Short mmCIF file of C-alpha atoms in Angstrom, two decimals:
data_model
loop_
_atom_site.label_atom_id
_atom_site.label_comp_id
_atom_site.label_asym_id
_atom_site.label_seq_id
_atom_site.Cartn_x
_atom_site.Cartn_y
_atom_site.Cartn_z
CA UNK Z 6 8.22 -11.96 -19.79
CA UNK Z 7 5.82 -14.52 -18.37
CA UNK Z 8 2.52 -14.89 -19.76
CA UNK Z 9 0.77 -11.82 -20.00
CA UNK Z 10 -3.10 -11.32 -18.11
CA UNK Z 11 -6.26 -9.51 -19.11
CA UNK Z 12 -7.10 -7.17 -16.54
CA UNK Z 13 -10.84 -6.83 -17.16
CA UNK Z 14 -11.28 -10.70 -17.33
CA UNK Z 15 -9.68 -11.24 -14.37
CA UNK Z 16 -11.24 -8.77 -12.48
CA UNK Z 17 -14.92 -10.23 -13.73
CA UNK Z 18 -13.84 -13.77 -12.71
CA UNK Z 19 -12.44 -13.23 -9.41
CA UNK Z 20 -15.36 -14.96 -6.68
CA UNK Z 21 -16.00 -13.85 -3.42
CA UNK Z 22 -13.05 -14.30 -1.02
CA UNK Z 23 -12.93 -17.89 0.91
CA UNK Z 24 -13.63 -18.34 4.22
CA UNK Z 25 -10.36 -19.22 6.22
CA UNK Z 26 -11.12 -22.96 6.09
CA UNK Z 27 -11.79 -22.76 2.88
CA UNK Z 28 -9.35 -24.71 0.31
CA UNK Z 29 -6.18 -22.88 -1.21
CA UNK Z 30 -6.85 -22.96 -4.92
CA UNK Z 31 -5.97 -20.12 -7.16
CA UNK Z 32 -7.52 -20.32 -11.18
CA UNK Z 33 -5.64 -20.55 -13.99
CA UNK Z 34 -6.00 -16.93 -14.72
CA UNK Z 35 -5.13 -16.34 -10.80
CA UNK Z 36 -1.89 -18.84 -11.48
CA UNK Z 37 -1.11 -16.51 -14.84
CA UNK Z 38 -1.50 -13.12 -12.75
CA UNK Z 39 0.46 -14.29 -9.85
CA UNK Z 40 3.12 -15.80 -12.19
CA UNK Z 41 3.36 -12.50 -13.86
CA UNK Z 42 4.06 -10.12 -10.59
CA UNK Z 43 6.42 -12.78 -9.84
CA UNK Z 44 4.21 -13.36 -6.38
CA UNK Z 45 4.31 -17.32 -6.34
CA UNK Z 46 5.75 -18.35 -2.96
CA UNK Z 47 7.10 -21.36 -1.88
CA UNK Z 48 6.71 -21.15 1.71
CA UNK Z 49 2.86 -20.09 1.46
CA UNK Z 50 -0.73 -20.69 0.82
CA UNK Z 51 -2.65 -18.34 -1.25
CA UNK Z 52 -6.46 -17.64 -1.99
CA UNK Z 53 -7.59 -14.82 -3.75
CA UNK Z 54 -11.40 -13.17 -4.42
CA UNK Z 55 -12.96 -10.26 -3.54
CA UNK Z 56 -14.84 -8.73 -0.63
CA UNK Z 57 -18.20 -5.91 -0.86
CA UNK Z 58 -16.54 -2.90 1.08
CA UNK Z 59 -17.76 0.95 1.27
CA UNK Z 60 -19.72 0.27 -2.15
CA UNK Z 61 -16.57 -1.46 -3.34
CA UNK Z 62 -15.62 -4.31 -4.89
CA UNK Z 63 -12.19 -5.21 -3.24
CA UNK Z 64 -9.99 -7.60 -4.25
CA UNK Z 65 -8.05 -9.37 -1.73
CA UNK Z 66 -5.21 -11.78 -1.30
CA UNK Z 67 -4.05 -14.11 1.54
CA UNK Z 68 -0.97 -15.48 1.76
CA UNK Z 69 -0.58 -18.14 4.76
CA UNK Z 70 3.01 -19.55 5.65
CA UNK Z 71 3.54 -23.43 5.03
CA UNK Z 72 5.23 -23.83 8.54
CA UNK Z 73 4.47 -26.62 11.20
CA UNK Z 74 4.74 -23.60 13.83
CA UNK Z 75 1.52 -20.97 13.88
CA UNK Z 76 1.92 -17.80 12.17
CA UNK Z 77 3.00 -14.70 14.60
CA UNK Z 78 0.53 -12.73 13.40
CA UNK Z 79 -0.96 -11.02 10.43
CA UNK Z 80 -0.20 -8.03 8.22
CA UNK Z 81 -2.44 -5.81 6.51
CA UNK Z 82 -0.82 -4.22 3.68
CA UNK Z 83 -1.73 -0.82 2.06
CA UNK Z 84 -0.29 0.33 -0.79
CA UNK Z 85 -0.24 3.97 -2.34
CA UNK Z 86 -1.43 5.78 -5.24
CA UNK Z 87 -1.25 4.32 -8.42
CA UNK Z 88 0.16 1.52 -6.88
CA UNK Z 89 -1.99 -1.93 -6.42
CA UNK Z 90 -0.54 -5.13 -4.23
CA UNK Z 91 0.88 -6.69 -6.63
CA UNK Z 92 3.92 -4.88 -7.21
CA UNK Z 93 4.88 -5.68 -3.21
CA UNK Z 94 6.07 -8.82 -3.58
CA UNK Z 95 9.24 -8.17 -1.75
CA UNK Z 96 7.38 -7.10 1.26
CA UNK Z 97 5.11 -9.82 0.74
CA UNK Z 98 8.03 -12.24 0.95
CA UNK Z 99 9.84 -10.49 3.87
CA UNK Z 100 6.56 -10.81 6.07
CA UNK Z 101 6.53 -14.70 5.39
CA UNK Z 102 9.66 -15.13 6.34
CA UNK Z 103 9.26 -13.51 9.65
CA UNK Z 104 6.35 -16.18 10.11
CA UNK Z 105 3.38 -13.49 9.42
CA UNK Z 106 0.40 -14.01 7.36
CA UNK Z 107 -0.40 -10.91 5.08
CA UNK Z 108 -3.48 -10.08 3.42
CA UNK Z 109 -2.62 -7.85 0.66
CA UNK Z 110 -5.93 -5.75 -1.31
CA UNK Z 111 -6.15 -3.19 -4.15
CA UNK Z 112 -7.80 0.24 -3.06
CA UNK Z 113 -10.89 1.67 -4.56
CA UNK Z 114 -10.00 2.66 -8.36
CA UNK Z 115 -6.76 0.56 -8.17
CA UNK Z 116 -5.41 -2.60 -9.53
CA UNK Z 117 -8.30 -5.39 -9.36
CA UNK Z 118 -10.76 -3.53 -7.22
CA UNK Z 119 -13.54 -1.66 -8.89
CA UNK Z 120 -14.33 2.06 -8.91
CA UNK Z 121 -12.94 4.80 -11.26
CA UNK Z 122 -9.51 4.61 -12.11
CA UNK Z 123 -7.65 6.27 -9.43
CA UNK Z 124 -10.19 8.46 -8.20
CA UNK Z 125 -12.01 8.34 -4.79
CA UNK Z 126 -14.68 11.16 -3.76
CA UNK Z 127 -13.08 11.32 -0.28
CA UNK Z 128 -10.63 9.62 1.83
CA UNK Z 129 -13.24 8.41 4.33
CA UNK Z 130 -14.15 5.88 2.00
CA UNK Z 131 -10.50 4.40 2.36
CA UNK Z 132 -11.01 4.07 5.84
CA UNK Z 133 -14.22 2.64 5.66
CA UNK Z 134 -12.38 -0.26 3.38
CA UNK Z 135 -9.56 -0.06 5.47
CA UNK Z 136 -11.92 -0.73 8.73
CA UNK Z 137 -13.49 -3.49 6.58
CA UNK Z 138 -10.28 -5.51 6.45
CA UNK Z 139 -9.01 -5.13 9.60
CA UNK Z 140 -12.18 -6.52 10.96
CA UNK Z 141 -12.26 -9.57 8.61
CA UNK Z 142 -8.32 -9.99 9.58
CA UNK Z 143 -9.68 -9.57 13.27
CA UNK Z 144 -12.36 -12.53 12.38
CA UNK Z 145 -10.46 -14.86 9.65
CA UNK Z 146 -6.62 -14.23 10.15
CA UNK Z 147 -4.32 -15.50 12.89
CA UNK Z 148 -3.46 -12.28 15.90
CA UNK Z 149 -2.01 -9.69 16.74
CA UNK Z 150 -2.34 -7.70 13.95
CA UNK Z 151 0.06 -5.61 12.37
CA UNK Z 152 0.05 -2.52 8.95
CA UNK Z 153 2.45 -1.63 6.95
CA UNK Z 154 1.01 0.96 4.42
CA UNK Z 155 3.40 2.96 1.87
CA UNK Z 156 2.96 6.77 0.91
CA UNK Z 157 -1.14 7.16 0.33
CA UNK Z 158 -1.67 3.34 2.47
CA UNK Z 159 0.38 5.28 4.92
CA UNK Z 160 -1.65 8.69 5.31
CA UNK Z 161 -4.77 5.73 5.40
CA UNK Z 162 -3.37 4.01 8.26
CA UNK Z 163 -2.15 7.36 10.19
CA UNK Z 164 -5.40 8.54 9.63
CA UNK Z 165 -7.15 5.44 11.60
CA UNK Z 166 -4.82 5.27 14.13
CA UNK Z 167 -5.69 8.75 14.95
CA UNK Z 168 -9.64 8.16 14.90
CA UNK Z 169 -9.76 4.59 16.15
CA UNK Z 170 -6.78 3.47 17.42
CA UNK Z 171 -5.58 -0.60 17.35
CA UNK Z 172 -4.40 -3.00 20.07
CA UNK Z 173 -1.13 -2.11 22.01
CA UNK Z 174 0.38 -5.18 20.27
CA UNK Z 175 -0.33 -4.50 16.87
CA UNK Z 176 2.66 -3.11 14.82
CA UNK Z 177 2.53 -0.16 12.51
CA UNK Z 178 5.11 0.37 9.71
CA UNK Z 179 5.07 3.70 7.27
CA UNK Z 180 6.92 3.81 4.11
CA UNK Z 181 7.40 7.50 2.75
CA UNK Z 182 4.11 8.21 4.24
CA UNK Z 183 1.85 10.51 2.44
CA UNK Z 184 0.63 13.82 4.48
CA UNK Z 185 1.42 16.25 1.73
CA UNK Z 186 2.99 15.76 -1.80
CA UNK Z 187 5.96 17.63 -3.02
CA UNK Z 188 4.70 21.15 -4.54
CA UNK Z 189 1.85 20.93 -2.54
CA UNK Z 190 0.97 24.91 -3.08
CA UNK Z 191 1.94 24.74 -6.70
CA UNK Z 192 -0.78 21.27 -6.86
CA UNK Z 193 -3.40 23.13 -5.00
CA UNK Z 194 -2.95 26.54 -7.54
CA UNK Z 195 -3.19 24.18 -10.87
CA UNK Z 196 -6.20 22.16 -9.06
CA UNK Z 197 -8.52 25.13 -8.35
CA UNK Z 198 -7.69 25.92 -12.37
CA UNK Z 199 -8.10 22.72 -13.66
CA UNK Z 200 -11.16 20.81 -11.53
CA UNK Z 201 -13.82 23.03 -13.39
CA UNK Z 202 -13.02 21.72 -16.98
CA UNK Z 203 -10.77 18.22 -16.15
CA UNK Z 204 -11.74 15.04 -15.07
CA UNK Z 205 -7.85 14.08 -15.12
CA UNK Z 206 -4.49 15.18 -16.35
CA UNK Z 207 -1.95 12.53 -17.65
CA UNK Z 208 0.34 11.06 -15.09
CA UNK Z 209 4.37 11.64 -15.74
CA UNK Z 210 6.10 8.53 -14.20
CA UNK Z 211 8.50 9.83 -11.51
CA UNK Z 212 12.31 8.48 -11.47
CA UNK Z 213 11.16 7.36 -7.59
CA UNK Z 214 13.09 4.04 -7.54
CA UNK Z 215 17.11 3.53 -7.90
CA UNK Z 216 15.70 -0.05 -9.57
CA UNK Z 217 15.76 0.46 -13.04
CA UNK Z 218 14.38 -2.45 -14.30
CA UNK Z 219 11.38 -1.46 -11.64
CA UNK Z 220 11.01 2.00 -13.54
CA UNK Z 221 10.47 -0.17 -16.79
CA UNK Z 222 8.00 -2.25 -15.87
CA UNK Z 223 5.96 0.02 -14.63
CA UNK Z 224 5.62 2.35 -17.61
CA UNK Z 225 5.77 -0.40 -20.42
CA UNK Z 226 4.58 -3.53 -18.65
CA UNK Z 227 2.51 -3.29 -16.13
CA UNK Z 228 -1.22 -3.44 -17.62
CA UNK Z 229 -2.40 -2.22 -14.27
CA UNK Z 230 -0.74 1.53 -14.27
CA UNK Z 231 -3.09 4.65 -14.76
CA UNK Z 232 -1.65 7.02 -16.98
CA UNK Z 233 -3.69 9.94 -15.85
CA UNK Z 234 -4.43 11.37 -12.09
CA UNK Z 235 -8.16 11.88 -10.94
CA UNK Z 236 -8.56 15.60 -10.28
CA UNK Z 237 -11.33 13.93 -7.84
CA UNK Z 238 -8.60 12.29 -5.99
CA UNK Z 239 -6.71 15.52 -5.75
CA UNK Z 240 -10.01 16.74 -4.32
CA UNK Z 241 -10.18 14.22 -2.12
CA UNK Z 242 -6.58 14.74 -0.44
CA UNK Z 243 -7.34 19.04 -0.04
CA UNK Z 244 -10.47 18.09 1.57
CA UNK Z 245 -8.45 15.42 4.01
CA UNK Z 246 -5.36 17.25 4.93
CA UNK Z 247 -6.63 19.96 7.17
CA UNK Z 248 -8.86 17.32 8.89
CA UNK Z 249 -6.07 14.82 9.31
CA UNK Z 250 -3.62 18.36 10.73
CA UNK Z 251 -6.93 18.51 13.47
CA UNK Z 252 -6.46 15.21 14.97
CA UNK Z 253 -5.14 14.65 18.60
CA UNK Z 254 -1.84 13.05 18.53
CA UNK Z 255 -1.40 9.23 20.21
CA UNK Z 256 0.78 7.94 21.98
CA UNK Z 257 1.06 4.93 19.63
CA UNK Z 258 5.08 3.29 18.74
CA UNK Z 259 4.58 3.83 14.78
CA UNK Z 260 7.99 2.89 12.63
CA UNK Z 261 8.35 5.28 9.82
CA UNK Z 262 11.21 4.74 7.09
CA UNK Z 263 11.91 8.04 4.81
CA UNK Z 264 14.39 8.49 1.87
CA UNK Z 265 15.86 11.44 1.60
CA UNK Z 266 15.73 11.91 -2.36
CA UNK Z 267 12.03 11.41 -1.94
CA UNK Z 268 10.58 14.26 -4.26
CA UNK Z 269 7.00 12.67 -4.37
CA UNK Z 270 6.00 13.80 -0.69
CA UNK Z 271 7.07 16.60 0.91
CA UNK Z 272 8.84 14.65 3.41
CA UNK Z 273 10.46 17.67 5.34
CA UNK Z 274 7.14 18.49 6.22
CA UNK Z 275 5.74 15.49 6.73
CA UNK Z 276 7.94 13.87 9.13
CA UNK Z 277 7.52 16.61 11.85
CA UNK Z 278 3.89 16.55 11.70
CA UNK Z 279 4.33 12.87 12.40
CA UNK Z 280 6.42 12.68 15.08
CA UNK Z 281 3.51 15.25 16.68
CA UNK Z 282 0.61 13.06 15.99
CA UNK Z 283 2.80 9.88 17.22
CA UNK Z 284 5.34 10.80 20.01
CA UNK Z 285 7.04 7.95 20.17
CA UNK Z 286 7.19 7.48 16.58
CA UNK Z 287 11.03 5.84 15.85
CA UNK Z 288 12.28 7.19 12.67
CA UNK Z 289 14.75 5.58 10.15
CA UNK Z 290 16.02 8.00 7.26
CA UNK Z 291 17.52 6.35 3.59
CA UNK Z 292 20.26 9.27 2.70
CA UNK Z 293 19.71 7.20 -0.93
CA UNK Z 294 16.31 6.26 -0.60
CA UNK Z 295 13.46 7.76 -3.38
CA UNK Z 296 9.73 7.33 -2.84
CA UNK Z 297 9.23 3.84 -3.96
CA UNK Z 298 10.47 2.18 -1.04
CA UNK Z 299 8.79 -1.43 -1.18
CA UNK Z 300 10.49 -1.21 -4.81
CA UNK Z 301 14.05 0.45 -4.43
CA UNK Z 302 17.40 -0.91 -5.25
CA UNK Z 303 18.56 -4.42 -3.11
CA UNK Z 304 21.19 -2.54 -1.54
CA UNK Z 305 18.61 0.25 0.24
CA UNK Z 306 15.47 -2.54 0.57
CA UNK Z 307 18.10 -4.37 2.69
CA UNK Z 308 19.22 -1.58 5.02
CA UNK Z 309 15.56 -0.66 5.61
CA UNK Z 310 14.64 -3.98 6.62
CA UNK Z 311 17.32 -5.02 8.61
CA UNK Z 312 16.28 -2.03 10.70
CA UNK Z 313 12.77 -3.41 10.67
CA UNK Z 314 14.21 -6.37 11.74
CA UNK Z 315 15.33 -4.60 14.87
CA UNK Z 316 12.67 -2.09 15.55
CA UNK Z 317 9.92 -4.31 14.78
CA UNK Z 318 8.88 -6.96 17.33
CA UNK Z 319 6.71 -9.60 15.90
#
C-alpha cells in the first residue's frame, strides 16, 4: 500500500481553492493523498482546496487535461452516500480522456468536507452546495457543463434538474440513482423506532461491487469510510422523497445506467419514477451490474461506458 494519510491533518491544511489562473501545485500531504486513491494523472493538472458552501467547508478538486486542444467541457461529479471523490478515479480518468475537465468535491459530512459524519439535516442543503459548484464551474471552468452523480449525487442532481433546470447542452449522467433504497418500508418502520434514542446505527458494508479487491479497501483501508449511518440523514431522505415524487417532470435527455443485482436502491421503483420526471430519459440496464457502479468489475465498467461513449455527446 502506498503511504498512508491523516485525515484530520489533511483536512486542517487544505487552503482555499485557487482561482483558475492560479498555479497547479498540490502539497506534500495533497501528493501522499492523491498517491494513495491512486488519482495521479498523467494527462492532467490538478489543484485542490476548499470552498465556504451552505455553512460548509467543501473540499474540491480540479483536474485540467494537459492537451494543446481546449477542453470540451467540464464535469461536475457527485458521489453518493458514504462515498467521497476519491474513490472515482476511474470516472475521473474516463472524463479526461474524452477531453473534459472535472471538478470532483466531497459532500457535507463526507470525505474531506466538514460537517457530521454522514449526516445532513435536509437535502436542500446538498443542493445549495450543489448550486454553489455549478456556479463556480459556470465562472472558473471551461463550458458546457456536464453531471454525472452516482446513487445519493444522483437523487442531488435529479432533484435540481427538476427545480432549476441547466443549459440544453449540458449532459446529465445517473449511476444507480438514489430515489428510494431497497426496504424502504422496512427503513422507515426501524427509523420512527430508533430516531428517539439513536444518533446512528453501525453501517454493514454491502457486497455492491463484483471488484473484490474494491470491497477490501473499503472496509479495511480506506481511512475515510463511516462505519455508522446518521439517523439524521435517514431523516433527511423521508423528509425529501415525497417532495422530490411532487415535482413536474422535464423534458430534459438524462442517461441513467442501472444494474440489475442492485439491492442498495430499490431500482424497480426507481427507474419508472424516472423515466416520468425525465421523458426522454435513455436507459441502459447491467444484467451483472451491483450498486457500486463507478467501482464494479473491468468487464461491466467497460460495457457501461462504451455505451456512454455512444449516448453521450461531448
Amino acid at each position: 500500500m502506498p503511504e498512508l494519510f491523516n485525515p484530520q491533518q489533511l483536512r486542517a491544511q487544505l487552503r482555499p481553492l485557487p482561482g483558475r489562473e492560479a498555479p497547479f501545485t498540490l502539497s506534500d500531504a495533497e501528493t501522499v493523498f492523491c498517491r494513495y486513491y491512486q488519482l495521479h494523472c498523467d494527462n492532467a493538472q490538478q489543484q485542490m482546496g476548499y470552498v465556504e458552501l451552505a455553512g460548509f467547508r467543501i473540499a474540491v478538486h480540479r483536474f485540467t487535461p494537459k492537451t494543446t486542444d481546449p477542453a470540451r467541457g467540464t464535469l461536475l461529479l457527485v458521489h453518493g452516500y458514504h462515498d467521497h471523490h476519491a474513490l472515482y478515479g476511474h470516472l475521473i480518468r474516463y472524463a479526461l480522456q474524452r477531453r473534459l475537465a472535472v471538478l470532483a468535491f466531497d459532500l457535507p459530512g463526507h470525505g474531506l468536507s466538514s460537517g457530521t459524519t454522514g449526516a445532513i439535516s435536509g437535502f436542500g442543503q446538498y443542493q445549495d452546495v450543489l448550486k454553489g459548484l455549478i456556479d463556480i464551474c459556470h465562472q472558473q471552468m471551461p463550458g458546457p457543463l456536464h453531471l454525472m452523480g452516482q446513487s445519493t449525487g444522483g437523487a442531488i442532481i435529479s432533484d435540481y434538474l427538476l427545480r432549476r433546470q441547466l443549459p440544453p447542452d449540458a449532459g446529465v449522467v445517473l449511476l444507480a440513482p438514489l430515489v428510494q433504497p431497497a426496504g424502504w418500508q422496512g427503513i422507515k418502520l426501524l427509523h420512527s423506532l430508533l430516531r428517539p434514542i439513536l444518533k446512528q446505527v453501525p453501517r454493514s458494508f454491502a457486497c455492491n461491487s463484483h471488484d473484490a479487491r474494491f470491497l477490501t479497501f473499503l472496509k479495511e483501508q480506506d481511512p475515510l469510510q463511516s462505519r455508522h449511518v446518521s439517523v439524521a440523514w435517514v431523516s433527511a431522505l423521508r423528509d425529501w422523497v415525497p417532495q422530490f415524487l411532487a415535482l413536474p417532470s422535464l423534458p430534459a435527455t438524462v442517461l441513467v445506467v442501472q444494474g440489475e443485482e442492485d439491492s442498495t436502491v430499490d431500482w424497480r421503483y426507481n427507474i419508472p419514477v424516472l423515466q416520468d420526471k425525465f421523458p426522454a430519459l435513455q436507459l441502459l440496464r447491467l444484467a451483472q451490474g451491483r450498486h457500486q457502479l463507478a467501482n464494479e468489475s473491468e468487464q461491466i465498467r467497460k460495457k457501461m461506458l462504451n455505451w456512454l461513449d455512444t449516448h453521450w455527446q461531448v
